[in-house]
Amino acid sequence: MSAPSQTYDVAVIGGGLVGASIAYGLAKGGTRVAVLDEGDIALRASRGNFALVWVQSKGMGMPEYAGWTVRGAGLWPQLAAMLKADTGLDLCLEQPGGFHLALSEAELEKRKGLLQRLHNQPRMHSYDYEIMDHSRVKAMLPEIGPQVVGASYCPLDGHVNSLRLFRALHTAMERAGVRYLPNHPAEQVAYEAGAFRVATPRGEVRAGKVVLAAGNGNARLGPMVGLDVPVRPQRGQVVVTERTQPFLRYPVVTVRQTDEGTVMLGDSVEEAGPDPTVGLPIVSSIADRAVRMFPRLGGLNVVRTWAALRVMTKDGFPIYDQSVSCPGAFVATCHSGVTLAATHAFVVAPAIAAGRLPAEEFEVFSARRFHVPAAA
Amino acid sequence: MTAQFPTSDTVSYDTKSDTKARDLPKAVDLAVVGAGPAGLAAATLAASAGLSVLLLDENAGPGGQVYRAITTSPLGEGRVLGPDYWSGAALAREMLASGATYVPGATVWSLSRELELGVSVGGQAHLVQARRVILATGALERPMPIPGWTLPGVMTAGGAQTLLKSSGLVPEGRIVLAGCGPLLWLLAAQYLEAGVRLEAILDTTARENWRAALPEAFGFLTSPYFRKGLALLRKVRAAVRIISGVTTLAAEGDESVTAVRYATAGGESGRIELDTLLLHQGVVPNVNLANAAGIPLVWDAEQLCFRPDVDAAGTSPVAGLAVAGDGAGIGGALGAAERGRLAALAAIAALKPGAPVLAQRPQVEAALHKALRGRAFLDRLYRPADGFRRPAPDTIACRCEEVTARQVTETVALGCAGPNQLKSFLRTGMGPCQGRMCGLTISELMAEAQGVTPAEIGYYRLRAPVKPISVAELASLPKDESAMKSVERG
Amino acid sequence: MFRRLPEASGASVHLTVDGNPVLARAGDTVAAALLAAGIEHCRTTPVTGAPRAPYCLMGVCFDCLVVVDGQGNRQGCLVQVAEGMRVETQRGKREIGR
């Protein structure tokens, strides 16, 4: 699997969900794409995510992101159908609405306030949500325990089998003619005479355009093509149980049952640097909250825990940007590679293929927002 | 609860374990995981040197797999199990008298870099801080993925031997043994001794293995295994139909196994109707806890398995953590005890530098050298054939998720680089066995498909919990304010 | 199918398997007791519903999963029998709460 010397229209650096979604979208549009990826051992958020297609509570401080997310959730059924047609794989997308459970009155009040402030923002893309009390929640989630005082519910929320999404994207990429190059970590990216040369330990890949989709690796790669990508790893830990009969009809932001029957319990938010090790106090806290929400979860066995690294910006919103000094270089980075997968395939990829991220849609996501001197 | 069967040793262990679960020490000098020969010898020696020692083991009694049920076997004193088995009684006896705190029925599910062990006893999770840890988690039988190996009625030879040792159970009806390795022949001999009739032994030892093993024959001729091994083979060969040079095997049946099909290198093929098919092709290190604790795995090209990266004394790159016995690479029961003692001596040297027992080191090393004689010969002679390590396309490779070899190679064709990516795509290794039954098969299949060595492909990265614990147990562990905060969402 | 060697003695233990009385021996694991009682299928898999039976008898294969005293997915080969124990064979995924 040595790197071919041929030239591609686009080299996508990173074969995770973001890179694979964009590569898939590009290839479906007839673009010749190579995806350069790391090997088996990589810090892959795509293997560690919680698999929610999630809308509620996103966009505090950047209302455009709420709209972007709503749009992404809306495009999802189309992506699921296309991937099913291309690969035969059922991604088990379900968008029945989702819950955020509160374990005290204080938590519920805090939740209520946050959603109110979110929706009161100017330019906010408003959508339905509801604050429910215990009995309303109980009617929809009969397994909740007495400590659940209430919840917020948003009908736009859902979830998917994200590992199958990952596999489907890779299968579909291959079928759409994308050249996937594992064990080709990008070491250097150079811009010369209107084209890009990406150096890897297994040789060089040339392309007319380059898309940085390397997660936290984008911070290092960006400056090579005139892009500033201030991202940092943020650790999240997840606990998974053995398979059990279906008991949960709706995803909860920290508890969801997969189509296979396992129950995922998540997920911490830790500023721990690039350390992806699991810590018992954290997973114990995750288990504790989950059992308080759904007491009968206590008897299930845990079969796996893991820690993964989110790709986080200072304000928590994604960066989509294009280079001024190296035209044809783009960056796409976010911590919601599942929720935004359809957006990346159907909105971001065509823009990249056309050679420009339209300002009216993407300006707000440019990293230039971090360069503005802090306003009073 | 004990009143109903007051005479049973097993029950008295259970009682002890209940008591000890409550009194499980919070901190010890040395924690030993696994009460097989390596763990028993390590715990005994360390306790005799005055260290506080905690010996944790999953089973109801000491002995590990090789000396399984050594204190409780219903075949006590009888000849069925043979003198090699009964030689393990001394190890157990010495440990029980050594002052080490022995907790049976204890499942160790995590071990941190700081040597804090997560242990479950009787459904209760505990944390124990150790200054040193010796992992003596032993071996498990190498997966033997043939068509139909998941059918009821197909079992490992080691599993059948466990039933014999701990419950005095033998299969009924028509029985066939298939595979290779010393344990297969030992079980056959034990069955013959017990009056069990065997339909056949389908011997998968490749003929060319004899040539490869020959240069190592001298070591074997002078090893403790030679005489006994030869006598055993003779006895079995005289009493059982042996079909040699078997190159393919397939178990048949719908709800349960009803027959085995085979073909040999000599062009012979056949079908034998049966009720029980016992498979075996050697043993490999049980690496899950060692790897989850941070010890890298290395590919052993001679033994065709991954083993933790430790030196001859079991010392690992993780400070204070050692691996002893077959869990560090297969060396057999006698060698395991000596490797346990070597690891214990290293722990004693670190914690009690002046201890007189440290002078025993040369004797232990000499005993180990003697015990390992002949190992290379056995490794080569019983090297499992390629076709029994890398199954045919339609054969299940991952028993838990029911993934076939074909699905694995098809996914490699997508560019899937290694077993950890494969796990994401196919769920191999994600079931309850956590890769123990498929890990080697997957790495070897992927290596073959990519034209590289298993060393280049690597193995599953393993993480705690290496055995299942309940969500409630996990929730019961100590947690601090910052941990609680990190999981609350606004 | 397994049988007990005549020289293997020991106290009897009474359990039920799917409601039927089964006689085991003190010191047996649940998996051993099932095999001795001629119960070959202890579960069906949650993936395809295929029947499975105890395979490794040493706690690593997880094919002997059964419901013990109302608790699902117990490793039968690691649980010692006890007087009055209720064992159930398991079909597919366990249920939450049992």
Coordinates of N, CA and C in Angstrom, one line a residue, chain A residues 95-216:
Chain A
Q95 N -34.4 9.2 15.4 CA -34.5 10.6 15.9 C -35.8 10.8 16.6
P96 N -36.0 10.1 17.7 CA -37.3 10.2 18.4 C -37.4 11.3 19.3
G97 N -36.3 12.1 19.4 CA -36.2 13.1 20.4 C -35.4 12.6 21.6
G98 N -34.8 13.5 22.3 CA -33.9 13.0 23.4 C -34.0 13.8 24.6
F99 N -33.5 13.2 25.7 CA -33.7 13.8 27.1 C -32.4 14.2 27.7
H100 N -32.5 15.2 28.5 CA -31.4 15.6 29.4 C -32.0 15.5 30.8
L101 N -31.6 14.5 31.6 CA -32.3 14.3 32.9 C -31.7 15.1 34.0
A102 N -32.5 15.6 34.9 CA -32.0 16.4 36.1 C -32.2 15.5 37.3
L103 N -31.1 15.5 38.2 CA -31.2 14.7 39.4 C -31.5 15.5 40.6
S104 N -31.7 16.8 40.4 CA -32.1 17.6 41.6 C -32.9 18.8 41.0
E105 N -33.6 19.5 41.9 CA -34.4 20.7 41.5 C -33.4 21.7 41.0
A106 N -32.2 21.8 41.6 CA -31.2 22.8 41.2 C -30.8 22.5 39.8
E107 N -30.5 21.2 39.5 CA -30.1 20.9 38.1 C -31.2 21.2 37.1
L108 N -32.4 21.0 37.5 CA -33.5 21.3 36.6 C -33.7 22.8 36.3
E109 N -33.5 23.6 37.4 CA -33.6 25.0 37.3 C -32.5 25.5 36.4
K110 N -31.3 25.0 36.6 CA -30.1 25.4 35.8 C -30.4 25.1 34.3
R111 N -30.9 23.9 34.1 CA -31.2 23.5 32.8 C -32.2 24.4 32.1
K112 N -33.3 24.7 32.8 CA -34.3 25.6 32.3 C -33.7 26.9 32.0
G113 N -32.9 27.5 32.8 CA -32.3 28.8 32.6 C -31.4 28.8 31.4
L114 N -30.6 27.7 31.2 CA -29.7 27.6 30.1 C -30.5 27.6 28.8
L115 N -31.5 26.8 28.7 CA -32.3 26.7 27.5 C -33.0 28.0 27.2
Q116 N -33.5 28.7 28.2 CA -34.1 30.0 28.0 C -33.1 31.0 27.4
R117 N -32.0 31.1 28.0 CA -30.9 32.0 27.6 C -30.5 31.7 26.1
L118 N -30.4 30.4 25.9 CA -30.0 30.0 24.5 C -31.0 30.5 23.5
H119 N -32.3 30.3 23.8 CA -33.3 30.6 22.8 C -33.7 32.1 22.8
N120 N -33.2 32.8 23.8 CA -33.4 34.2 23.8 C -32.3 35.0 23.1
Q121 N -31.3 34.3 22.6 CA -30.3 35.0 21.9 C -30.8 35.6 20.6
P122 N -30.3 36.8 20.2 CA -30.6 37.3 18.9 C -30.2 36.4 17.8
R123 N -30.8 36.3 16.7 CA -30.5 35.5 15.6 C -30.6 34.0 15.9
M124 N -31.2 33.7 17.0 CA -31.3 32.2 17.4 C -32.2 31.5 16.4
H125 N -31.8 30.4 15.9 CA -32.7 29.5 15.2 C -33.5 28.7 16.2
S126 N -34.7 29.1 16.4 CA -35.5 28.5 17.5 C -36.1 27.2 17.1
Y127 N -36.2 26.3 18.0 CA -36.8 25.0 17.8 C -37.5 24.5 19.0
D128 N -38.3 23.5 18.9 CA -39.1 23.1 20.0 C -38.3 22.4 21.1
Y129 N -38.6 22.7 22.3 CA -38.1 21.8 23.4 C -39.1 22.0 24.6
E130 N -38.9 21.1 25.5 CA -39.9 21.1 26.6 C -39.2 20.8 27.9
I131 N -39.6 21.4 29.0 CA -39.1 21.0 30.3 C -40.2 20.2 30.9
M132 N -39.9 19.0 31.3 CA -40.9 18.0 31.9 C -40.6 17.7 33.3
D133 N -41.7 17.4 34.0 CA -41.5 17.0 35.4 C -41.4 15.5 35.5
H134 N -41.2 14.9 36.7 CA -40.9 13.5 36.8 C -41.9 12.6 36.1
S135 N -43.2 13.0 36.4 CA -44.2 12.0 35.9 C -44.3 12.1 34.3
R136 N -44.1 13.2 33.8 CA -44.1 13.3 32.3 C -43.0 12.5 31.7
V137 N -41.8 12.6 32.4 CA -40.6 11.9 31.9 C -40.9 10.4 32.1
K138 N -41.5 10.0 33.2 CA -41.7 8.6 33.6 C -42.6 8.0 32.5
A139 N -43.6 8.7 32.0 CA -44.5 8.2 31.0 C -43.7 7.8 29.7
M140 N -42.7 8.5 29.4 CA -41.9 8.2 28.2 C -40.7 7.3 28.5
L141 N -40.1 7.4 29.7 CA -39.0 6.6 30.1 C -39.3 5.9 31.4
P142 N -40.1 4.8 31.3 CA -40.6 4.2 32.5 C -39.5 3.6 33.5
E143 N -38.3 3.5 33.0 CA -37.2 2.9 33.9 C -36.6 4.0 34.8
I144 N -37.0 5.3 34.7 CA -36.3 6.2 35.5 C -36.6 6.0 37.0
G145 N -35.6 6.4 37.8 CA -35.7 6.2 39.2 C -36.3 7.4 39.9
P146 N -36.6 7.3 41.2 CA -37.2 8.5 41.9 C -36.3 9.7 42.0
Q147 N -35.0 9.5 41.8 CA -34.1 10.7 41.9 C -34.2 11.6 40.7
V148 N -34.8 11.2 39.7 CA -35.0 12.0 38.5 C -36.1 13.0 38.7
V149 N -35.8 14.3 38.9 CA -36.9 15.2 39.2 C -37.6 15.8 37.9
G150 N -36.8 15.7 36.8 CA -37.4 16.2 35.6 C -36.4 16.2 34.5
A151 N -36.7 16.8 33.4 CA -35.8 16.7 32.2 C -36.1 17.8 31.2
S152 N -35.2 18.0 30.3 CA -35.5 18.8 29.1 C -35.6 17.7 28.0
Y153 N -36.6 18.0 27.1 CA -36.8 17.0 26.0 C -36.8 17.9 24.7
C154 N -36.1 17.4 23.7 CA -36.1 18.1 22.4 C -36.4 17.0 21.3
P155 N -37.5 17.3 20.6 CA -37.9 16.3 19.6 C -36.9 16.1 18.4
L156 N -35.9 17.0 18.3 CA -35.0 16.9 17.1 C -33.9 15.9 17.4
D157 N -33.7 15.5 18.7 CA -32.5 14.7 19.1 C -32.7 13.3 18.6
G158 N -31.5 12.6 18.5 CA -31.5 11.2 18.1 C -30.2 10.6 18.3
H159 N -30.0 9.4 17.8 CA -28.8 8.7 17.9 C -28.6 7.7 16.7
V160 N -27.4 7.2 16.6 CA -27.1 6.3 15.4 C -26.1 5.3 15.9
N161 N -25.8 4.3 15.1 CA -24.7 3.4 15.4 C -23.5 4.0 14.8
S162 N -22.7 4.7 15.6 CA -21.6 5.5 15.0 C -20.4 4.7 14.5
L163 N -20.3 3.5 15.1 CA -19.2 2.6 14.6 C -19.6 2.1 13.2
R164 N -20.9 1.8 13.1 CA -21.3 1.4 11.8 C -21.3 2.5 10.8
L165 N -21.5 3.7 11.2 CA -21.4 4.9 10.4 C -19.9 5.0 9.9
F166 N -19.0 4.8 10.8 CA -17.6 4.8 10.5 C -17.2 3.8 9.4
R167 N -17.7 2.6 9.6 CA -17.5 1.5 8.7 C -18.2 1.8 7.3
A168 N -19.4 2.3 7.4 CA -20.1 2.5 6.2 C -19.5 3.6 5.4
L169 N -19.0 4.6 6.0 CA -18.3 5.7 5.3 C -17.0 5.1 4.6
H170 N -16.3 4.3 5.3 CA -15.1 3.7 4.7 C -15.4 2.8 3.6
T171 N -16.5 2.0 3.7 CA -16.9 1.1 2.7 C -17.4 1.9 1.5
A172 N -18.2 3.0 1.7 CA -18.7 3.8 0.6 C -17.6 4.6 -0.1
M173 N -16.7 5.1 0.7 CA -15.6 5.8 0.2 C -14.8 4.9 -0.9
E174 N -14.6 3.7 -0.4 CA -13.8 2.8 -1.3 C -14.6 2.5 -2.6
R175 N -15.9 2.3 -2.4 CA -16.8 2.1 -3.6 C -16.9 3.3 -4.5
A176 N -16.8 4.5 -3.9 CA -16.9 5.7 -4.7 C -15.6 6.1 -5.3
G177 N -14.6 5.2 -5.1 CA -13.3 5.5 -5.8 C -12.3 6.3 -5.0
V178 N -12.6 6.5 -3.7 CA -11.6 7.2 -2.9 C -10.4 6.3 -2.7
R179 N -9.2 6.9 -2.8 CA -8.0 6.1 -2.4 C -7.7 6.3 -1.0
Y180 N -7.9 5.3 -0.2 CA -7.7 5.4 1.3 C -6.3 4.9 1.6
L181 N -5.5 5.7 2.3 CA -4.1 5.4 2.5 C -3.8 5.3 4.0
P182 N -4.0 4.1 4.6 CA -3.7 4.0 6.1 C -2.2 4.0 6.3
N183 N -1.8 4.2 7.5 CA -0.4 4.3 7.8 C 0.4 5.4 7.0
H184 N -0.4 6.4 6.7 CA 0.2 7.6 6.0 C 0.0 8.8 6.8
P185 N 0.5 8.9 8.0 CA 0.3 10.1 8.8 C 1.0 11.3 8.1
A186 N 0.3 12.4 8.0 CA 0.9 13.6 7.3 C 2.0 14.2 8.2
E187 N 3.2 14.3 7.6 CA 4.2 14.9 8.4 C 4.4 16.4 8.0
Q188 N 4.4 16.7 6.7 CA 4.6 18.0 6.2 C 3.5 18.3 5.1
V189 N 3.0 19.5 5.1 CA 2.2 19.9 3.9 C 2.8 21.1 3.3
A190 N 3.1 21.0 2.0 CA 3.8 22.2 1.3 C 2.9 22.7 0.2
Y191 N 2.9 24.0 0.0 CA 2.1 24.6 -1.1 C 3.1 25.1 -2.1
E192 N 3.0 24.7 -3.3 CA 3.9 25.1 -4.4 C 3.2 25.2 -5.7
A193 N 3.3 26.3 -6.3 CA 2.8 26.4 -7.7 C 1.3 26.0 -7.8
G194 N 0.5 26.4 -6.8 CA -0.9 26.2 -6.9 C -1.3 24.8 -6.6
A195 N -0.4 23.9 -6.0 CA -0.8 22.6 -5.6 C -0.1 22.2 -4.3
F196 N -0.5 21.1 -3.7 CA -0.1 20.7 -2.4 C 0.7 19.4 -2.5
R197 N 1.8 19.3 -1.7 CA 2.5 18.0 -1.5 C 2.5 17.7 -0.1
V198 N 1.9 16.5 0.2 CA 1.8 16.0 1.6 C 2.9 14.9 1.8
A199 N 3.8 15.2 2.7 CA 4.9 14.2 3.0 C 4.4 13.2 4.1
T200 N 4.6 11.9 3.8 CA 4.3 10.9 4.8 C 5.5 9.9 4.9
P201 N 5.5 9.1 5.9 CA 6.7 8.2 6.0 C 6.7 7.2 4.8
R202 N 5.6 7.0 4.1 CA 5.5 6.1 3.0 C 5.5 6.8 1.7
G203 N 6.0 8.0 1.7 CA 6.0 8.7 0.4 C 5.1 10.0 0.4
E204 N 5.1 10.6 -0.8 CA 4.5 11.9 -0.9 C 3.2 11.7 -1.7
V205 N 2.2 12.5 -1.3 CA 0.9 12.5 -2.0 C 0.7 14.0 -2.5
R206 N 0.3 14.1 -3.8 CA 0.1 15.4 -4.4 C -1.4 15.6 -4.7
A207 N -1.8 16.9 -4.4 CA -3.2 17.2 -4.7 C -3.4 18.6 -5.0
G208 N -4.4 18.9 -5.7 CA -4.7 20.3 -6.0 C -5.3 21.1 -4.8
K209 N -6.0 20.3 -4.0 CA -6.5 20.9 -2.8 C -6.2 20.0 -1.6
V210 N -6.2 20.6 -0.4 CA -5.9 19.8 0.8 C -7.0 20.1 1.8
V211 N -7.5 19.1 2.5 CA -8.5 19.4 3.6 C -7.9 18.8 4.9
L212 N -7.7 19.7 5.8 CA -7.2 19.2 7.1 C -8.4 18.7 8.0
A213 N -8.4 17.4 8.2 CA -9.5 16.8 9.0 C -8.8 15.9 10.0
A214 N -7.7 16.3 10.6 CA -6.9 15.5 11.4 C -7.2 15.7 12.9
G215 N -8.3 16.2 13.2 CA -8.7 16.3 14.6 C -7.7 17.3 15.3
N216 N -7.2 16.8 16.5 CA -6.3 17.6 17.2 C -5.0 17.8 16.5

